[in-house]
Amino acid sequence: MIYTDGKQFLLEGKNYGYAMFVNGDGFLQQLHYGGKMKREDVAYLAETYASIVPNHWINKDEAFDYLPSEYGFYAKGDYKEPTAIFERQDGASMSRLRYDSYRVEKDAPKIVGMPHVRSGDETLVITLKDDFSDIEVDLYYTVCENSDVLVRNAVIRNVGKKPVMLKRAFSFRVELANGEYQLLRLAGRWGQERIPEIAPVAHGLTRIHSLRGSSSHQTNPFMGILRKDCGEESGECYGVQLVYSGSFALTAEWSKYGALTLQGGINVTGFGWELRGGESFVTPQVLLTYSNAGMGEISREIHDFLRERIINPAYAFKRRPVVINNWEATYFDFDNEKLCAIITAAANLGIDTFVLDDGWFGNRTNDFAGLGDWFVNEEKLKGGLKKVSACCKEHGMKFGLWFEPEMVNEDSELFRAHPDWALCKEGVEPMRSRQQLVLDFTRKEVVDYIFGVVSKIIKENDISYIKWDMNRYVSECYSASLPYHRQGEVMHRYILGVYDLAQRLLDEFPDLFIEGCAGGGGRFDAGMLYYFPQIWTSDDSDGYERTKIQCGTSLCYPLSSMSCHVSVCPNHQTGRTVPFDTRGRIASLGAFGYELDVTKMTDEEKESVKAQIEAYKRTDRLILNGELYRLSNPLESNYFCMLVVSKDKSEAYVVGERGLCIPFWSDKFYPRIRLRGLDNNAFYEIEELKTVLSGGALLGAGLPLPKTGDFGSWAWHLKKVR
Ligand code: GLA
């Protein structure tokens, strides 16, 4: 709901209120972001808001350092990081953005060329005008009444004739009232993505960012802001999440009077954008989520929001294929016979999609050559992909194929024909990561070419699924097609090129299912989820390490978005052996599949695969639609435990895993685990325990943690019986 009289604004979602007003000098000021309030309260907050400026010796101009500007402009005594900077041709960049007007639109704005929220109830658009230049900024706020997610972004418009250089163009600024806050970030590295880290916010600028051209393994465009004492199940907290996949920044900075200023959007380092007369610059959207019931609630709100309003509706709630991928089974060493043997064996086990990974194209016998040459290597695959496709058809399986569309090896026909299509500068030795260079996706002809060759392969071979990989970061960010003063646009234009290719493929093949990947989970973000309903979570599929990765990822991404496969032991990344049923249960908490050589399995193992797939098909609807409760965090205890409950609370699925086998009494952990999210007054049958207990007992007293061996696990299926 949006209330306004043209001077005061109150936005209301399910449990939050967000208030602003235009002060006597015409500046838009934030008054409140937190729990709900009444319309009548806004006037009082507005009247008294200047009380946060401490005393008489501060003159009006200096007050900007204290006042909560809704969009921070440069200079005028506000020394916090500005939200936007626009430099005019005379070099001046100070600005003074004053409130001009507002409008309310039905629905969410449709942003062309960038991922965005697909629907919303109402959108408030507030226009600010700069006193000193021809710049206008539209601030967008989309409210969804049944949700605690508020969507924001800013559109910067040059309404004059002369070009202006944007040197910073963040999407939003928000201030949280005084309190002690902790910041939760998702940190990591290859094979260990999105591991949560919580620390108090200190003075100075706290910044989470990526300069890698992708959201990256090291960090993620999400931050949680937790009031002191907030935890998983209680307390006030906020989620801040960008719908963006390129180099980003999110910052937190204490203001002088103890409010916490949050901002973010496209990374500032290296950024510059020439905004010509009449042009607009659309910043990426940010999802702000509020909860007064702990981080668990933030996660559930975000999961619902992403599933209902960001992920491709054709797939968001659709049962996902059970996949067999040949990467860890064969790496580059395969031929048509080997693949067909895998397909045949997999089909007999109930797997429904075969995904042929890296190595089927160009001169690709290892990772030194071939990227960019998207035509089949007939020497390796005699009879071509048609034969693989036919084998899949014969066994009633769908066929998926791996691509790495953004990359090129120097040893490739594509690079030999178009050396200038790689992002690098003549005379500068480029960084070669995994022996490859990044294609210049800022250039339309490059994206057109890749679209042409990839579409041809899809059409000719009946491909219904692709795995879109990105195995290195962007480093020498220089495009031969742009003049010197526009090189600052390359990083952002690059990711726009990626979005463009994804959208064009989906337009051309509306039934195509795309799984994202980036050297494991190096580009797992809400932007990619707009195009790819699921993303390969990590190259580390060890059944224990995955509990940490999936737990961290679940903070702001739904289970159905995490592609999780059972792989062979000893695990190829960790060397560890984890029981087969544990690997299956952990993988069942996502989009399920296998990454091993099924032809080498014993009959007993094959029977286990069949049983795992049957079990998965009993719970996959919960994974798609259910509400997630993290019952035990493997980073804080010896147990991992997650529960997913149906929206009507009639069914639940619990998976747990014990870490190393240590006696209960030496554990920090009480040996019973309390369930969550169930109906307190109902009775539930717990199938594996052959017992019926009340919701009250399950929520209040809990169930005893099973005693297992190292990395042992369990699953409980709960059904409401009365
Ligand atoms: C990345 C992916 C793997 C596999 C390889 C192929 O590392 O994460 O799953 O596709 O590339 O080169």
XYZ file of C-alpha atoms and ligand atoms in Angstrom:
734
model
C 0.000 0.000 0.000
C 1.271 3.489 -0.791
C -0.037 6.533 1.115
C 0.947 10.059 0.205
C -0.245 13.632 0.291
C 2.547 14.714 -2.036
C 4.858 15.684 0.855
C 4.789 12.638 3.091
C 5.032 9.066 1.904
C 4.325 5.805 3.684
C 4.946 2.454 2.001
C 3.506 -0.635 3.595
C 4.183 -4.313 2.970
C 3.145 -7.321 5.021
C 5.128 -6.415 8.139
C 7.127 -3.320 7.304
C 6.659 0.390 7.036
C 8.878 2.786 5.076
C 8.354 6.511 5.557
C 9.785 9.591 3.818
C 8.953 13.259 3.574
C 10.013 16.406 1.766
C 11.584 18.831 4.216
C 11.176 22.605 4.279
C 14.132 23.057 1.917
C 12.691 20.656 -0.615
C 14.912 17.665 0.089
C 13.549 14.118 0.288
C 14.390 12.642 3.675
C 13.936 9.168 5.039
C 11.981 8.881 8.275
C 11.611 5.209 9.006
C 12.327 1.730 7.720
C 11.272 -1.074 10.014
C 8.069 -2.367 11.583
C 4.649 -1.118 10.529
C 3.288 2.247 11.598
C 0.147 4.286 10.952
C -0.274 7.052 8.408
C -0.866 9.543 11.209
C 2.585 8.823 12.695
C 4.443 10.106 9.659
C 3.526 13.747 10.348
C 4.960 13.550 13.855
C 8.168 11.931 12.643
C 8.465 14.637 9.991
C 7.935 17.445 12.492
C 10.554 16.125 14.849
C 13.061 14.655 12.452
C 15.506 17.558 12.791
C 15.994 16.562 16.418
C 18.684 14.193 15.182
C 20.876 17.199 14.358
C 22.590 17.582 17.725
C 22.796 21.293 18.499
C 22.790 24.951 17.744
C 26.353 25.343 16.468
C 25.581 23.313 13.397
C 24.298 25.579 10.659
C 21.754 24.430 8.162
C 24.257 23.529 5.435
C 26.354 21.345 7.687
C 23.263 19.485 8.801
C 23.419 17.363 5.648
C 25.993 15.185 7.302
C 23.341 14.168 9.829
C 20.208 14.171 7.802
C 18.913 11.000 6.208
C 18.877 11.888 2.502
C 16.869 9.393 0.529
C 19.372 9.515 -2.351
C 22.747 10.935 -1.345
C 24.147 13.586 -3.639
C 27.663 14.921 -3.808
C 28.886 17.827 -1.673
C 26.736 20.203 0.417
C 28.258 19.075 3.663
C 27.244 15.426 3.407
C 30.546 13.563 3.658
C 29.095 10.091 3.538
C 29.598 8.144 0.325
C 27.380 9.748 -2.325
C 24.786 7.569 -4.036
C 25.470 9.099 -7.447
C 28.038 11.444 -8.972
C 27.569 13.093 -12.347
C 30.361 15.178 -13.789
C 29.592 17.928 -16.257
C 31.824 19.101 -19.063
C 33.373 21.837 -16.924
C 34.527 19.182 -14.456
C 32.053 20.144 -11.739
C 30.258 17.296 -10.056
C 28.584 18.775 -6.980
C 24.853 18.344 -7.046
C 21.762 19.134 -5.052
C 18.890 16.836 -5.800
C 15.604 18.417 -4.776
C 12.189 16.845 -4.756
C 10.172 17.640 -7.853
C 7.138 15.356 -8.186
C 5.774 11.871 -7.720
C 3.477 9.394 -9.421
C 2.047 6.019 -8.502
C 1.945 3.237 -11.075
C 0.151 -0.065 -11.059
C 2.429 -3.103 -11.130
C 6.247 -3.202 -11.196
C 8.275 -1.341 -13.845
C 9.301 -3.407 -16.859
C 13.014 -2.937 -17.281
C 14.326 -3.715 -20.730
C 17.603 -5.613 -21.029
C 18.147 -6.300 -17.337
C 16.683 -8.829 -14.930
C 13.867 -7.356 -12.883
C 10.957 -8.133 -10.641
C 8.200 -9.432 -12.907
C 5.214 -8.156 -10.939
C 4.252 -6.019 -7.986
C 1.140 -4.344 -6.613
C 2.060 -0.659 -6.844
C 5.104 1.423 -7.653
C 5.863 4.860 -6.288
C 8.114 6.944 -8.527
C 9.617 10.081 -7.009
C 11.457 12.507 -9.257
C 14.361 14.589 -7.932
C 15.925 17.435 -9.936
C 19.443 18.715 -9.634
C 19.864 22.443 -8.931
C 23.088 22.645 -10.950
C 22.741 20.346 -13.953
C 20.221 18.830 -16.328
C 20.074 15.628 -14.347
C 16.867 14.186 -12.963
C 16.681 11.060 -10.852
C 13.588 8.879 -10.600
C 13.463 6.781 -7.457
C 11.341 3.630 -7.835
C 9.709 1.758 -4.949
C 7.626 -1.329 -5.727
C 5.436 -2.611 -2.933
C 3.889 -6.068 -2.755
C 1.235 -6.310 -0.074
C 1.675 -9.964 0.777
C 5.433 -9.675 0.975
C 8.146 -8.125 3.121
C 10.327 -7.358 0.125
C 10.480 -3.760 -1.076
C 11.981 -3.317 -4.545
C 13.999 -0.225 -5.329
C 16.169 1.261 -8.021
C 16.986 4.630 -9.524
C 16.862 5.880 -13.087
C 19.184 8.778 -13.865
C 18.087 10.963 -16.770
C 19.960 13.624 -18.681
C 17.241 16.032 -19.778
C 19.713 18.515 -21.246
C 21.711 18.478 -24.469
C 25.275 18.075 -23.304
C 26.717 14.733 -22.218
C 27.302 14.158 -18.529
C 29.694 11.559 -17.125
C 28.183 9.292 -14.473
C 31.003 8.379 -12.141
C 28.866 6.554 -9.663
C 25.300 5.386 -10.052
C 24.142 3.349 -7.109
C 20.655 1.943 -7.037
C 19.538 3.070 -3.584
C 20.349 4.517 -0.220
C 18.586 3.618 2.997
C 19.213 4.510 6.630
C 18.465 2.245 9.554
C 17.654 3.912 12.831
C 20.233 3.923 15.559
C 21.079 0.606 17.072
C 23.892 -1.868 17.190
C 24.034 -3.771 13.971
C 25.905 -6.791 12.760
C 26.535 -7.501 9.120
C 26.105 -10.935 7.636
C 27.945 -11.592 4.400
C 28.316 -14.654 2.230
C 32.023 -15.160 1.692
C 33.917 -17.947 0.013
C 36.113 -19.240 -2.731
C 35.993 -21.906 -5.426
C 34.625 -25.104 -3.872
C 33.401 -23.265 -0.773
C 30.933 -20.699 -1.931
C 28.594 -18.596 0.232
C 29.798 -19.375 3.718
C 28.063 -16.966 6.117
C 30.196 -14.641 8.200
C 28.753 -12.274 10.815
C 30.621 -9.324 12.337
C 29.650 -6.068 14.034
C 29.616 -3.078 11.713
C 32.547 -0.887 12.706
C 33.127 2.763 11.868
C 34.415 3.669 8.457
C 33.050 2.121 5.329
C 32.157 -1.569 5.308
C 32.009 -2.780 1.773
C 31.100 -6.079 0.146
C 32.015 -6.053 -3.472
C 33.200 -7.843 -6.553
C 35.518 -6.468 -9.207
C 35.501 -9.754 -11.090
C 32.832 -9.055 -13.679
C 30.626 -11.612 -11.951
C 28.986 -11.775 -8.568
C 31.812 -14.251 -7.786
C 32.787 -17.125 -5.491
C 34.422 -14.743 -3.013
C 31.393 -12.698 -2.196
C 27.713 -12.430 -3.080
C 25.466 -9.437 -3.780
C 23.608 -9.992 -0.522
C 24.030 -8.647 2.954
C 22.041 -9.267 6.076
C 21.867 -6.492 8.672
C 21.042 -7.866 12.091
C 20.240 -5.927 15.192
C 22.262 -7.096 18.151
C 20.673 -10.254 19.573
C 18.969 -11.123 16.306
C 19.357 -14.771 15.389
C 17.863 -17.412 13.144
C 14.468 -17.440 14.840
C 14.002 -14.066 16.458
C 15.015 -10.449 16.281
C 14.882 -7.581 13.849
C 16.887 -7.828 10.651
C 17.097 -6.763 7.018
C 18.169 -8.402 3.788
C 19.760 -6.333 1.023
C 20.103 -8.168 -2.263
C 20.951 -6.952 -5.736
C 19.248 -8.299 -8.817
C 22.568 -8.075 -10.614
C 25.335 -10.440 -11.725
C 28.260 -8.163 -12.597
C 30.802 -6.251 -10.530
C 28.793 -4.850 -7.643
C 29.206 -3.074 -4.328
C 27.097 -2.994 -1.176
C 28.203 -0.675 1.581
C 27.335 0.071 5.188
C 28.484 3.294 6.837
C 27.608 4.808 10.202
C 26.267 8.301 9.940
C 27.329 10.874 12.500
C 24.301 10.317 14.683
C 24.496 6.547 14.777
C 22.213 5.559 11.930
C 23.493 2.985 9.516
C 23.523 4.054 5.877
C 23.255 1.243 3.344
C 23.868 1.742 -0.349
C 24.827 -0.233 -3.373
C 24.580 -1.202 -6.984
C 27.119 -1.285 -9.792
C 30.698 -1.217 -8.504
C 32.235 2.230 -8.643
C 35.821 1.131 -9.309
C 36.558 1.588 -12.983
C 32.979 2.668 -13.665
C 32.100 5.646 -15.824
C 29.140 6.102 -18.142
C 28.635 8.794 -20.707
C 25.029 9.884 -20.433
C 24.189 11.895 -23.485
C 21.407 14.432 -23.751
C 18.024 12.690 -23.684
C 19.448 9.396 -22.395
C 18.584 7.504 -19.212
C 20.659 5.157 -17.119
C 18.753 2.403 -15.366
C 20.418 1.036 -12.249
C 19.932 -2.588 -11.143
C 17.118 -3.347 -8.749
C 17.687 -4.118 -5.102
C 15.429 -6.221 -2.896
C 15.127 -4.883 0.645
C 13.598 -7.378 3.050
C 12.493 -6.701 6.594
C 11.744 -9.132 9.405
C 11.190 -8.959 13.120
C 11.383 -12.747 13.368
C 15.025 -13.481 12.626
C 17.087 -14.426 9.593
C 15.053 -17.586 9.002
C 12.063 -15.401 8.174
C 14.162 -13.177 5.892
C 15.145 -16.312 3.956
C 11.564 -17.542 3.637
C 10.389 -14.118 2.447
C 13.154 -13.935 -0.146
C 12.570 -17.521 -1.325
C 8.896 -16.768 -1.952
C 9.710 -13.514 -3.656
C 12.328 -14.978 -5.998
C 10.107 -17.930 -6.869
C 7.013 -15.837 -7.459
C 8.447 -12.721 -9.046
C 11.943 -13.238 -10.443
C 12.508 -16.820 -11.609
C 11.097 -17.673 -15.047
C 7.436 -18.506 -14.289
C 7.547 -21.329 -16.835
C 9.902 -23.192 -14.501
C 9.719 -21.622 -11.055
C 7.311 -24.229 -9.678
C 7.775 -26.918 -12.287
C 9.221 -30.281 -11.279
C 12.863 -30.336 -12.257
C 14.510 -33.008 -14.373
C 16.685 -35.564 -12.590
C 19.985 -35.144 -14.377
C 23.009 -37.273 -15.067
C 26.057 -35.188 -15.995
C 29.174 -36.850 -17.419
C 31.826 -34.363 -16.186
C 33.221 -36.228 -13.201
C 32.570 -39.558 -14.938
C 34.699 -38.862 -18.014
C 36.145 -35.348 -17.912
C 37.384 -34.768 -21.503
C 37.853 -38.433 -22.257
C 34.735 -39.734 -23.974
C 33.358 -40.952 -27.252
C 29.901 -41.844 -28.456
C 30.095 -45.417 -27.132
C 31.002 -44.288 -23.645
C 28.261 -41.679 -23.587
C 25.653 -44.062 -24.894
C 26.603 -46.595 -22.209
C 26.072 -43.913 -19.542
C 22.747 -42.887 -21.080
C 21.509 -46.474 -21.256
C 22.500 -47.268 -17.678
C 21.071 -43.987 -16.379
C 17.745 -44.459 -18.151
C 17.301 -47.822 -16.449
C 17.672 -46.158 -13.080
C 14.950 -43.564 -13.619
C 17.128 -40.572 -14.513
C 15.398 -38.395 -17.087
C 17.965 -35.986 -18.590
C 21.502 -36.553 -19.816
C 23.795 -33.508 -19.812
C 26.905 -33.711 -21.940
C 29.507 -31.480 -20.301
C 32.683 -29.807 -21.587
C 34.691 -31.327 -24.448
C 32.205 -32.082 -27.276
C 33.187 -29.198 -29.582
C 36.060 -27.736 -31.613
C 39.529 -29.013 -30.894
C 38.681 -29.536 -27.233
C 40.669 -32.435 -25.822
C 41.738 -30.475 -22.760
C 41.141 -26.956 -21.461
C 43.819 -25.323 -23.628
C 41.828 -25.126 -26.845
C 38.486 -24.958 -28.537
C 36.352 -22.491 -26.553
C 34.439 -20.373 -29.027
C 34.229 -23.117 -31.674
C 30.659 -24.245 -31.064
C 30.544 -26.999 -33.643
C 30.813 -30.653 -32.850
C 34.162 -32.448 -32.708
C 33.355 -35.300 -35.097
C 36.690 -36.968 -34.488
C 35.759 -37.544 -30.896
C 32.044 -37.983 -31.380
C 31.785 -40.078 -34.517
C 28.295 -39.496 -35.866
C 28.191 -36.160 -34.052
C 25.755 -34.955 -31.434
C 22.917 -36.436 -33.480
C 24.022 -39.847 -32.299
C 23.988 -38.774 -28.639
C 20.637 -37.150 -29.168
C 19.278 -40.316 -30.831
C 20.579 -42.460 -27.983
C 18.793 -40.200 -25.474
C 15.581 -40.418 -27.493
C 15.791 -44.155 -27.774
C 15.952 -44.383 -23.986
C 13.282 -41.796 -23.353
C 15.740 -39.252 -21.992
C 16.089 -35.554 -22.650
C 19.371 -34.202 -23.946
C 21.262 -31.330 -22.337
C 24.492 -29.705 -23.471
C 27.275 -27.664 -21.883
C 28.316 -24.291 -23.322
C 30.643 -21.589 -22.138
C 29.341 -18.883 -24.468
C 31.255 -15.920 -23.037
C 34.729 -17.381 -23.514
C 37.365 -18.042 -26.139
C 40.684 -19.898 -26.219
C 43.457 -18.285 -28.215
C 43.866 -21.715 -29.751
C 40.515 -21.659 -31.535
C 39.230 -20.854 -34.980
C 37.119 -18.071 -33.532
C 40.084 -16.283 -31.977
C 42.220 -16.728 -35.078
C 39.464 -15.120 -37.154
C 38.585 -12.354 -34.666
C 41.393 -11.619 -32.200
C 39.758 -8.262 -31.414
C 36.635 -10.013 -30.135
C 38.377 -10.758 -26.831
C 38.351 -8.197 -24.030
C 41.952 -7.007 -23.952
C 44.080 -4.117 -25.087
C 46.675 -4.341 -27.793
C 50.112 -4.224 -26.238
C 48.892 -5.363 -22.831
C 49.570 -8.994 -21.972
C 46.164 -10.337 -20.947
C 45.593 -12.411 -17.824
C 44.880 -15.972 -18.880
C 42.759 -17.815 -16.414
C 42.130 -21.455 -17.292
C 43.992 -20.637 -20.526
C 41.078 -18.607 -21.833
C 40.055 -15.045 -22.608
C 36.699 -13.353 -22.203
C 34.731 -12.411 -25.297
C 33.760 -8.795 -25.707
C 30.046 -9.072 -25.012
C 29.738 -5.280 -25.146
C 29.759 -5.751 -28.934
C 26.509 -6.658 -30.566
C 28.196 -8.545 -33.410
C 29.903 -10.854 -30.893
C 26.659 -11.649 -29.082
C 24.917 -12.077 -32.466
C 27.555 -14.542 -33.592
C 27.397 -16.620 -30.400
C 23.607 -16.565 -30.511
C 23.739 -17.875 -34.089
C 26.084 -20.791 -33.422
C 24.510 -21.827 -30.117
C 20.971 -21.684 -31.582
C 22.045 -23.798 -34.537
C 23.366 -26.548 -32.242
C 20.213 -26.427 -30.106
C 17.934 -26.656 -33.153
C 19.830 -29.388 -34.944
C 20.171 -31.698 -31.973
C 16.925 -31.451 -30.081
C 18.511 -29.879 -27.039
C 16.055 -29.074 -24.253
C 18.516 -28.142 -21.527
C 21.770 -26.243 -21.477
C 24.370 -25.809 -18.789
C 25.778 -22.306 -19.252
C 29.212 -22.084 -17.678
C 31.610 -19.178 -17.059
C 34.996 -20.395 -15.933
C 36.991 -17.239 -15.359
C 36.553 -13.667 -14.189
C 36.803 -10.549 -16.331
C 40.100 -8.801 -15.829
C 41.550 -6.745 -18.733
C 38.371 -4.887 -19.120
C 38.983 -3.047 -22.392
C 36.851 -3.024 -25.486
C 38.335 -2.174 -28.871
C 34.928 -0.896 -29.926
C 34.576 1.952 -27.433
C 36.472 5.289 -27.325
C 38.864 6.005 -24.455
C 36.422 8.034 -22.375
C 33.821 5.263 -22.462
C 35.977 2.347 -21.265
C 34.338 2.724 -17.849
C 31.162 1.331 -19.414
C 32.694 -2.011 -20.372
C 32.048 -4.023 -17.186
C 28.368 -3.118 -17.068
C 27.896 -3.425 -20.819
C 29.515 -6.861 -20.624
C 26.895 -8.193 -18.222
C 24.145 -6.534 -20.283
C 25.486 -8.548 -23.244
C 25.244 -11.728 -21.166
C 21.643 -10.920 -20.212
C 20.868 -10.144 -23.839
C 22.144 -13.516 -25.046
C 20.222 -15.366 -22.336
C 16.992 -13.522 -23.170
C 17.373 -14.076 -26.905
C 17.899 -17.802 -26.420
C 14.819 -17.992 -24.210
C 12.786 -15.997 -26.728
C 13.910 -18.279 -29.539
C 13.409 -21.494 -27.523
C 10.702 -20.799 -24.932
C 10.914 -24.363 -23.574
C 14.667 -24.297 -23.146
C 15.794 -24.964 -19.586
C 19.077 -23.253 -18.704
C 21.160 -24.176 -15.704
C 23.703 -21.543 -14.710
C 27.252 -22.337 -13.619
C 30.491 -20.413 -13.141
C 33.371 -22.671 -12.161
C 30.877 -24.129 -9.691
C 28.821 -21.442 -7.940
C 30.745 -18.328 -8.982
C 27.722 -16.467 -10.380
C 24.858 -17.402 -8.127
C 22.653 -14.329 -7.830
C 19.118 -13.046 -8.281
C 20.051 -11.561 -11.668
C 21.035 -14.916 -13.145
C 17.996 -16.586 -11.572
C 15.779 -14.404 -13.755
C 17.010 -16.436 -16.746
C 18.290 -19.662 -15.167
C 15.850 -21.335 -12.745
C 18.693 -23.274 -11.176
C 22.439 -22.844 -10.795
C 25.216 -25.354 -10.147
C 25.849 -24.627 -6.493
C 29.503 -25.621 -6.245
C 32.047 -27.902 -7.863
C 32.455 -29.325 -4.383
C 29.807 -32.012 -4.140
C 31.298 -33.693 -1.057
C 28.318 -34.780 1.059
C 29.619 -32.973 4.124
C 31.074 -29.773 2.650
C 27.844 -29.323 0.733
C 25.887 -28.956 3.986
C 27.770 -25.712 4.704
C 27.507 -24.445 1.147
C 23.795 -25.226 0.826
C 23.063 -23.820 4.268
C 24.808 -20.529 3.390
C 23.231 -20.370 -0.064
C 19.778 -20.943 1.444
C 20.044 -17.640 3.305
C 18.879 -15.818 0.213
C 18.229 -18.380 -2.515
C 15.455 -21.000 -2.606
C 16.346 -24.687 -2.429
C 14.929 -25.267 -5.916
C 17.528 -22.875 -7.352
C 20.431 -25.013 -6.110
C 21.545 -27.719 -8.455
C 22.843 -30.586 -6.289
C 24.316 -33.835 -7.554
C 25.410 -37.074 -5.964
C 29.020 -37.682 -6.947
C 31.475 -40.514 -6.508
C 33.687 -41.224 -3.476
C 36.431 -40.631 -2.635
C 35.170 -37.216 -3.583
C 37.130 -35.580 -6.428
C 37.489 -32.277 -4.566
C 38.067 -33.320 -0.959
C 39.154 -36.970 -1.176
C 36.607 -37.751 1.538
C 34.266 -40.706 1.622
C 30.753 -39.966 2.769
C 28.028 -42.646 2.816
C 26.035 -42.910 -0.404
C 22.710 -42.326 1.321
C 24.057 -39.152 2.959
C 25.139 -37.817 -0.428
C 21.673 -38.609 -1.769
C 19.823 -36.960 1.110
C 21.895 -33.783 0.973
C 21.433 -33.559 -2.805
C 17.682 -34.138 -2.385
C 17.505 -30.660 -0.793
C 17.859 -29.067 -4.203
C 17.458 -29.761 -7.920
C 18.631 -33.351 -7.892
C 20.995 -35.293 -10.130
C 24.104 -37.442 -10.461
C 27.667 -36.656 -11.443
C 29.355 -40.061 -11.570
C 29.912 -43.000 -13.849
C 26.759 -45.087 -13.539
C 28.311 -47.778 -15.733
C 30.825 -48.521 -12.991
C 28.302 -48.996 -10.206
C 27.588 -52.273 -8.462
C 24.068 -53.671 -8.657
C 23.538 -52.720 -5.054
C 24.544 -49.116 -5.767
C 22.220 -49.066 -8.759
C 19.346 -50.159 -6.554
C 20.228 -47.308 -4.178
C 20.082 -44.831 -7.065
C 16.610 -46.096 -8.014
C 15.463 -45.764 -4.417
C 16.950 -42.263 -4.118
C 15.145 -41.085 -7.249
C 11.859 -42.533 -6.040
C 12.366 -40.840 -2.693
C 13.224 -37.545 -4.399
C 10.040 -37.652 -6.428
C 8.088 -37.819 -3.181
C 9.592 -34.615 -1.825
C 10.535 -32.523 -4.859
C 7.265 -30.544 -4.683
C 8.210 -29.463 -1.177
C 11.602 -28.349 -2.491
C 9.825 -26.269 -5.136
C 7.073 -24.768 -2.986
C 7.816 -25.347 0.676
C 9.021 -23.155 3.502
C 12.536 -23.726 4.717
C 13.657 -23.883 8.342
C 17.363 -24.239 9.143
C 17.315 -26.293 12.329
C 21.031 -26.736 12.800
C 23.916 -24.981 11.148
C 26.933 -27.219 10.430
C 29.244 -24.219 10.798
C 28.200 -23.786 14.403
C 27.614 -27.342 15.533
C 28.308 -30.931 14.698
C 24.943 -31.232 12.970
C 23.358 -30.029 9.813
C 19.588 -30.152 9.789
C 16.974 -28.574 7.505
C 13.218 -28.881 7.405
C 10.934 -27.999 4.517
C 7.251 -27.738 5.248
C 4.367 -27.381 2.813
C 2.551 -24.044 2.882
C -0.529 -25.683 4.394
C 1.655 -27.384 7.055
C 0.310 -30.805 6.147
C 3.638 -32.309 5.120
C 7.267 -31.838 6.024
C 10.626 -33.282 5.068
C 13.623 -33.176 7.381
C 17.198 -34.022 6.433
C 20.010 -34.116 8.938
C 23.653 -35.066 8.950
C 26.087 -35.577 11.750
C 29.652 -34.403 11.224
C 32.378 -36.380 12.920
C 31.285 -39.045 15.324
C 31.895 -37.699 18.801
C 30.005 -38.754 21.925
C 26.867 -36.743 22.552
C 27.954 -35.638 25.977
C 31.039 -33.922 24.625
C 28.944 -32.076 22.086
C 27.846 -28.507 22.689
C 24.566 -29.732 21.403
C 21.463 -30.909 23.250
C 20.694 -34.313 21.760
C 17.151 -33.505 20.668
C 16.220 -31.264 17.811
C 13.134 -29.082 17.836
C 11.215 -28.873 14.587
C 9.781 -25.663 13.224
C 6.971 -24.393 11.010
C 4.469 -27.133 11.913
C 0.909 -26.733 13.104
C 1.069 -26.690 16.875
C -2.380 -28.249 17.248
C -2.129 -30.978 14.650
C -0.757 -34.519 14.900
C 1.979 -35.714 12.584
C 3.038 -39.191 11.648
C 6.817 -39.508 11.362
C 7.150 -42.310 8.876
C 10.690 -43.441 9.674
C 10.060 -43.437 13.429
C 6.703 -45.178 13.055
C 5.131 -42.800 15.516
C 2.555 -40.047 15.733
C 3.286 -36.919 17.762
C 1.582 -33.614 18.224
C 2.897 -30.499 16.538
C 3.288 -29.111 20.055
C 5.641 -31.927 21.059
C 7.647 -31.677 17.837
C 7.986 -27.912 18.157
C 8.499 -27.826 21.890
C 10.370 -30.978 22.861
C 11.709 -32.097 19.511
C 12.995 -35.455 18.346
C 16.131 -37.248 19.497
C 19.046 -36.788 17.119
C 19.837 -40.159 15.571
C 23.184 -41.705 16.508
C 25.074 -42.246 13.302
C 28.638 -42.868 12.219
C 30.876 -40.175 10.704
C 28.881 -38.160 8.176
C 25.862 -40.338 8.801
C 22.501 -38.840 7.979
C 18.781 -39.311 8.326
C 15.546 -38.220 6.703
C 12.144 -37.869 8.310
C 8.930 -37.608 6.349
C 6.123 -36.034 8.337
C 2.475 -36.136 7.416
C -0.370 -34.454 9.237
C -2.827 -37.155 10.298
C -5.341 -35.075 12.226
C 33.343 -25.899 -14.437
C 32.034 -26.471 -13.933
C 32.093 -27.984 -13.972
C 32.394 -28.449 -15.379
C 33.683 -27.808 -15.862
C 33.920 -28.139 -17.320
O 34.364 -26.114 -13.549
O 31.756 -26.008 -12.659
O 30.877 -28.521 -13.522
O 31.316 -28.115 -16.209
O 33.644 -26.401 -15.718
O 35.051 -27.529 -17.801
